CSV table of C-alpha atoms in Angstrom, one decimal:
chain,number,residue,atom,x,y,z
A,1,UNK,CA,0.0,0.0,0.2
A,2,UNK,CA,1.3,3.5,-0.9
A,3,UNK,CA,0.8,4.8,2.6
A,4,UNK,CA,3.1,2.5,3.9
A,5,UNK,CA,6.6,3.3,4.8
A,6,UNK,CA,8.3,0.5,2.6
A,7,UNK,CA,7.5,-2.7,0.5
A,8,UNK,CA,8.5,-4.9,3.5
A,9,UNK,CA,6.5,-3.2,6.1
A,10,UNK,CA,3.2,-5.0,5.2
A,11,UNK,CA,5.0,-8.1,5.7
A,12,UNK,CA,6.1,-7.3,9.1
A,13,UNK,CA,2.9,-6.5,10.6
A,14,UNK,CA,0.4,-8.7,9.0
A,15,UNK,CA,1.1,-11.6,11.3
A,16,UNK,CA,-0.4,-9.1,13.3
A,17,UNK,CA,-3.1,-7.3,11.7
A,18,UNK,CA,-4.1,-9.9,9.0
A,19,UNK,CA,-5.4,-8.4,5.9
A,20,UNK,CA,-5.0,-4.8,5.6
A,21,UNK,CA,-8.0,-2.6,4.0
A,22,UNK,CA,-6.6,1.1,4.9
A,23,UNK,CA,-4.0,3.0,5.8
A,24,UNK,CA,-4.5,6.6,7.6
A,25,UNK,CA,-1.4,8.2,8.3
A,26,UNK,CA,-1.6,10.8,10.8
A,27,UNK,CA,-1.0,14.4,10.3
A,28,UNK,CA,1.3,14.6,13.4
A,29,UNK,CA,4.2,12.0,13.6
A,30,UNK,CA,6.2,13.1,16.6
A,31,UNK,CA,9.4,11.6,15.4
A,32,UNK,CA,8.2,8.3,13.8
A,33,UNK,CA,8.9,7.5,10.5
A,34,UNK,CA,5.2,6.4,10.1
A,35,UNK,CA,2.3,7.1,12.5
A,36,UNK,CA,-1.1,5.9,11.3
A,37,UNK,CA,-4.1,4.0,12.1
A,38,UNK,CA,-4.3,0.6,10.1
A,39,UNK,CA,-7.7,-0.6,9.5
A,40,UNK,CA,-7.2,-4.6,9.1
A,41,UNK,CA,-8.8,-8.2,10.2
A,42,UNK,CA,-7.6,-8.0,13.6
A,43,UNK,CA,-7.7,-4.4,14.4
A,44,UNK,CA,-7.7,-1.7,13.8
A,45,UNK,CA,-4.5,-0.3,15.4
A,46,UNK,CA,-2.5,2.7,15.6
A,47,UNK,CA,0.9,1.9,14.4
A,48,UNK,CA,4.2,3.9,15.0
A,49,UNK,CA,7.1,2.4,13.4
A,50,UNK,CA,11.0,3.6,13.0
A,51,UNK,CA,13.7,2.1,11.2
A,52,UNK,CA,15.4,0.0,12.9
A,53,UNK,CA,18.8,1.5,13.2
A,54,UNK,CA,20.8,2.1,16.3
A,55,UNK,CA,20.1,5.7,17.8
A,56,UNK,CA,17.1,8.1,19.8
A,57,UNK,CA,14.3,7.1,17.4
A,58,UNK,CA,14.5,3.2,17.7
A,59,UNK,CA,15.6,4.0,21.5
A,60,UNK,CA,12.5,5.9,22.2
A,61,UNK,CA,10.1,3.3,20.2
A,62,UNK,CA,11.4,0.6,22.5
A,63,UNK,CA,11.1,2.5,25.5
A,64,UNK,CA,7.5,3.2,24.8
A,65,UNK,CA,6.8,-0.2,24.0
A,66,UNK,CA,8.7,-1.2,27.9
A,67,UNK,CA,6.9,1.4,29.8
A,68,UNK,CA,3.4,0.6,28.5
A,69,UNK,CA,2.4,-1.9,30.9
A,70,UNK,CA,3.0,0.3,33.9
A,71,UNK,CA,1.2,3.1,32.5
A,72,UNK,CA,-2.7,1.5,31.5
A,73,UNK,CA,-5.2,2.7,31.5
A,74,UNK,CA,-3.2,6.1,31.4
A,75,UNK,CA,-2.2,5.4,28.2
A,76,UNK,CA,-3.5,3.1,25.3
A,77,UNK,CA,-2.6,-0.3,25.5
A,78,UNK,CA,0.3,-2.4,23.4
A,79,UNK,CA,-1.3,-4.9,21.3
A,80,UNK,CA,1.7,-6.1,19.2
A,81,UNK,CA,5.3,-5.4,18.5
A,82,UNK,CA,7.0,-6.5,15.3
A,83,UNK,CA,10.7,-6.2,14.3
A,84,UNK,CA,13.1,-7.1,11.5
A,85,UNK,CA,16.5,-6.0,10.1
A,86,UNK,CA,14.7,-2.7,8.6
A,87,UNK,CA,11.6,-1.8,10.9
A,88,UNK,CA,10.5,-2.0,14.4
A,89,UNK,CA,6.7,-1.1,14.8
A,90,UNK,CA,4.7,-0.9,17.6
A,91,UNK,CA,0.8,-1.3,17.5
A,92,UNK,CA,-1.8,0.3,20.1
A,93,UNK,CA,-5.4,0.0,20.8
A,94,UNK,CA,-7.3,2.8,18.3
A,95,UNK,CA,-9.0,5.1,21.3
A,96,UNK,CA,-12.2,7.9,20.5
A,97,UNK,CA,-10.3,11.1,21.9
A,98,UNK,CA,-9.5,14.8,20.7
A,99,UNK,CA,-6.7,16.7,21.6
A,100,UNK,CA,-7.3,19.0,24.9
A,101,UNK,CA,-7.6,22.6,24.7
A,102,UNK,CA,-4.7,24.4,27.6
A,103,UNK,CA,-6.5,27.8,27.0
A,104,UNK,CA,-7.7,30.4,29.4
A,105,UNK,CA,-11.0,28.9,30.6
A,106,UNK,CA,-11.3,25.6,28.8
A,107,UNK,CA,-13.3,23.0,30.1
A,108,UNK,CA,-10.6,20.4,29.6
A,109,UNK,CA,-8.0,22.0,32.2
A,110,UNK,CA,-9.6,20.0,35.6
A,111,UNK,CA,-9.0,16.8,33.2
A,112,UNK,CA,-5.1,17.9,31.8
A,113,UNK,CA,-4.7,18.3,36.1
A,114,UNK,CA,-5.8,15.5,37.2
A,115,UNK,CA,-4.0,13.0,34.1
A,116,UNK,CA,-1.1,14.5,35.8
A,117,UNK,CA,-2.0,13.2,39.2
A,118,UNK,CA,-3.0,9.6,37.5
A,119,UNK,CA,0.5,9.8,36.3
A,120,UNK,CA,1.8,10.9,39.6
A,121,UNK,CA,0.2,7.7,41.0
A,122,UNK,CA,2.0,5.5,39.3
A,123,UNK,CA,5.2,3.5,41.0
A,124,UNK,CA,8.7,3.7,39.3
A,125,UNK,CA,8.7,0.1,37.5
A,126,UNK,CA,11.9,-1.5,37.6
A,127,UNK,CA,12.6,-1.2,34.0
A,128,UNK,CA,12.9,2.8,34.5
A,129,UNK,CA,15.4,2.6,37.0
A,130,UNK,CA,18.0,3.3,34.7
A,131,UNK,CA,15.9,6.1,32.7
A,132,UNK,CA,17.7,9.0,34.8
A,133,UNK,CA,16.5,12.8,33.6
A,134,UNK,CA,19.4,14.7,32.1
A,135,UNK,CA,18.0,16.7,29.5
A,136,UNK,CA,18.2,19.8,31.5
A,137,UNK,CA,22.0,18.8,33.2
A,138,UNK,CA,23.7,20.8,30.7
A,139,UNK,CA,21.7,24.1,31.5
A,140,UNK,CA,21.5,23.9,35.3
A,141,UNK,CA,25.2,23.2,36.6
A,142,UNK,CA,25.4,22.0,39.6
A,143,UNK,CA,21.4,22.3,40.5
A,144,UNK,CA,20.9,19.5,38.5
A,145,UNK,CA,20.9,17.6,41.6
A,146,UNK,CA,17.7,19.2,42.5
A,147,UNK,CA,15.9,17.3,39.6
A,148,UNK,CA,17.0,13.8,40.7
A,149,UNK,CA,14.2,11.8,42.1
A,150,UNK,CA,12.4,8.6,41.8
A,151,UNK,CA,8.9,9.3,39.8
A,152,UNK,CA,8.5,8.4,36.8
A,153,UNK,CA,8.0,11.3,34.5
A,154,UNK,CA,6.0,11.5,31.0
A,155,UNK,CA,7.9,14.7,30.2
A,156,UNK,CA,5.8,15.2,26.8
A,157,UNK,CA,3.4,17.5,27.9
A,158,UNK,CA,1.1,19.3,25.5
A,159,UNK,CA,-2.3,19.5,23.7
A,160,UNK,CA,-1.7,16.8,21.2
A,161,UNK,CA,-0.7,14.4,23.8
A,162,UNK,CA,-3.2,14.3,26.5
A,163,UNK,CA,-6.5,13.6,25.2
A,164,UNK,CA,-10.0,14.0,25.9
A,165,UNK,CA,-12.6,11.6,25.5
A,166,UNK,CA,-16.2,10.8,26.6
A,167,UNK,CA,-15.6,8.9,29.8
A,168,UNK,CA,-11.3,9.5,30.7
A,169,UNK,CA,-8.4,11.2,29.5
A,170,UNK,CA,-5.3,9.0,28.0
A,171,UNK,CA,-1.7,10.7,27.8
A,172,UNK,CA,-0.3,9.1,24.7
A,173,UNK,CA,2.8,9.1,22.8
A,174,UNK,CA,5.6,8.0,25.9
A,175,UNK,CA,8.2,8.6,23.8
A,176,UNK,CA,11.3,9.2,26.3
A,177,UNK,CA,9.9,8.5,29.9
A,178,UNK,CA,12.1,8.9,32.5
A,179,UNK,CA,13.0,9.0,36.3
A,180,UNK,CA,13.8,12.2,38.4
A,181,UNK,CA,12.0,14.6,40.9
A,182,UNK,CA,8.3,14.2,40.7
A,183,UNK,CA,7.5,18.3,40.5
A,184,UNK,CA,9.3,18.1,36.8
A,185,UNK,CA,5.8,17.0,34.9
A,186,UNK,CA,3.9,19.8,36.8
A,187,UNK,CA,6.6,22.3,35.9
A,188,UNK,CA,6.0,21.3,32.0
A,189,UNK,CA,2.5,21.7,32.4
A,190,UNK,CA,3.0,25.7,33.6
A,191,UNK,CA,5.3,26.2,30.4
A,192,UNK,CA,2.7,25.0,28.3
A,193,UNK,CA,-0.4,26.6,29.7
A,194,UNK,CA,1.8,30.0,29.6
A,195,UNK,CA,2.4,29.5,25.7
A,196,UNK,CA,-1.3,28.6,25.4
A,197,UNK,CA,-2.3,32.2,27.0
A,198,UNK,CA,-2.2,31.4,30.3
A,199,UNK,CA,-0.4,34.4,33.0
A,200,UNK,CA,2.2,32.9,34.5
A,201,UNK,CA,0.3,33.1,37.5
A,202,UNK,CA,-2.9,31.5,36.1
A,203,UNK,CA,-0.3,29.0,35.1
A,204,UNK,CA,1.2,28.1,38.4
A,205,UNK,CA,-2.4,28.1,40.0
A,206,UNK,CA,-3.7,25.4,38.0
A,207,UNK,CA,-0.4,23.4,38.9
A,208,UNK,CA,-1.2,23.7,42.3
A,209,UNK,CA,-3.9,20.9,41.9
A,210,UNK,CA,-1.2,18.5,41.2
A,211,UNK,CA,0.1,17.3,44.6
A,212,UNK,CA,4.0,17.2,43.3
A,213,UNK,CA,4.1,20.8,43.0
A,214,UNK,CA,2.6,21.5,45.9
A,215,UNK,CA,5.4,19.5,47.7
A,216,UNK,CA,8.0,20.6,45.6
A,217,UNK,CA,10.8,22.9,46.9
A,218,UNK,CA,11.0,26.4,45.2
A,219,UNK,CA,14.3,26.3,45.0
A,220,UNK,CA,14.5,23.3,42.7
A,221,UNK,CA,11.6,25.2,40.5
A,222,UNK,CA,13.4,28.1,40.4
A,223,UNK,CA,16.7,26.0,38.7
A,224,UNK,CA,14.1,24.1,36.7
A,225,UNK,CA,12.4,27.3,34.9
A,226,UNK,CA,16.0,29.2,34.9
A,227,UNK,CA,17.7,25.6,33.1
A,228,UNK,CA,14.3,25.3,31.0
A,229,UNK,CA,14.7,29.4,30.1
A,230,UNK,CA,18.5,28.6,28.9
A,231,UNK,CA,17.3,25.6,26.8
A,232,UNK,CA,14.6,27.5,24.6
A,233,UNK,CA,17.1,30.0,24.1
A,234,UNK,CA,19.9,27.8,22.9
A,235,UNK,CA,17.1,26.2,20.7
A,236,UNK,CA,15.8,29.5,19.4
A,237,UNK,CA,19.6,30.5,18.5
A,238,UNK,CA,19.8,27.3,16.2
A,239,UNK,CA,16.3,27.2,14.8
A,240,UNK,CA,14.2,29.6,13.3
A,241,UNK,CA,10.4,28.1,14.2
A,242,UNK,CA,7.4,29.8,15.5
A,243,UNK,CA,6.8,27.3,17.5
A,244,UNK,CA,10.2,27.9,19.7
A,245,UNK,CA,10.0,31.1,19.8
A,246,UNK,CA,6.9,31.0,21.7
A,247,UNK,CA,7.7,28.4,24.1
A,248,UNK,CA,10.9,30.6,24.7
A,249,UNK,CA,8.2,33.5,25.4
A,250,UNK,CA,6.5,31.6,27.7
A,251,UNK,CA,9.7,30.4,29.2
A,252,UNK,CA,11.1,34.0,29.7
A,253,UNK,CA,7.3,34.8,31.2
A,254,UNK,CA,7.8,32.3,33.8
A,255,UNK,CA,11.0,32.9,35.0
A,256,UNK,CA,10.4,37.0,35.2
A,257,UNK,CA,7.1,35.7,37.4
A,258,UNK,CA,9.7,33.9,39.7
A,259,UNK,CA,12.0,36.7,39.7
A,260,UNK,CA,15.0,35.0,38.3
A,261,UNK,CA,17.5,36.8,36.5
A,262,UNK,CA,18.6,34.0,34.3
A,263,UNK,CA,21.9,34.6,32.5
């Protein structure tokens, strides 16, 4: 089928899908070579696939498959996985949901806070013990020690990944879960809410519905806000993209709210 990523891909997934009838690629791939809904004899399935080459994209997909049993029913269930010399693929259940709305006044905001609390309640699985969160370390110096912890972190918080259904809410695309300080997920929510139009104070008010935010050391939050601002400054210098500029502006607003002078 023309929408599949290669001639051998259908043969790889067929033992799990049966005959394929329709391929509906998604508009937003989140770093995968292929994402889409496969209509088939045994499905449908939402499928993610990457080339089977060493490196971040393969490692991310493998990690997503490993964490999935531990984050159900927060995440859609993984139904099968397939691998050959060319591809690694995961097949998930298909859910009926829409992307969430982070804007001020949105009726989705309580559900967004609730799903972060549901994620926070998941005990760190053994498989994640060595997945230490280090992405902010280079921007934090000695303060990076404040980001250590034993919480399972989701870290990919935005409107397209927190999905709203009639009865429940899901967190999808567990592309890079890590182990770290529990306040980090609520802190990432703060930045996203500011980018969606909230004031920094208003964003922190919503984050205060997260138990791990209320328990956080203010010094650690300040250090994380400063490190995040440095990170987005560096990205903005390298890439002239509107969404990066928006994240930089949001993080600067947050740092200003917390009275941080960030060099």
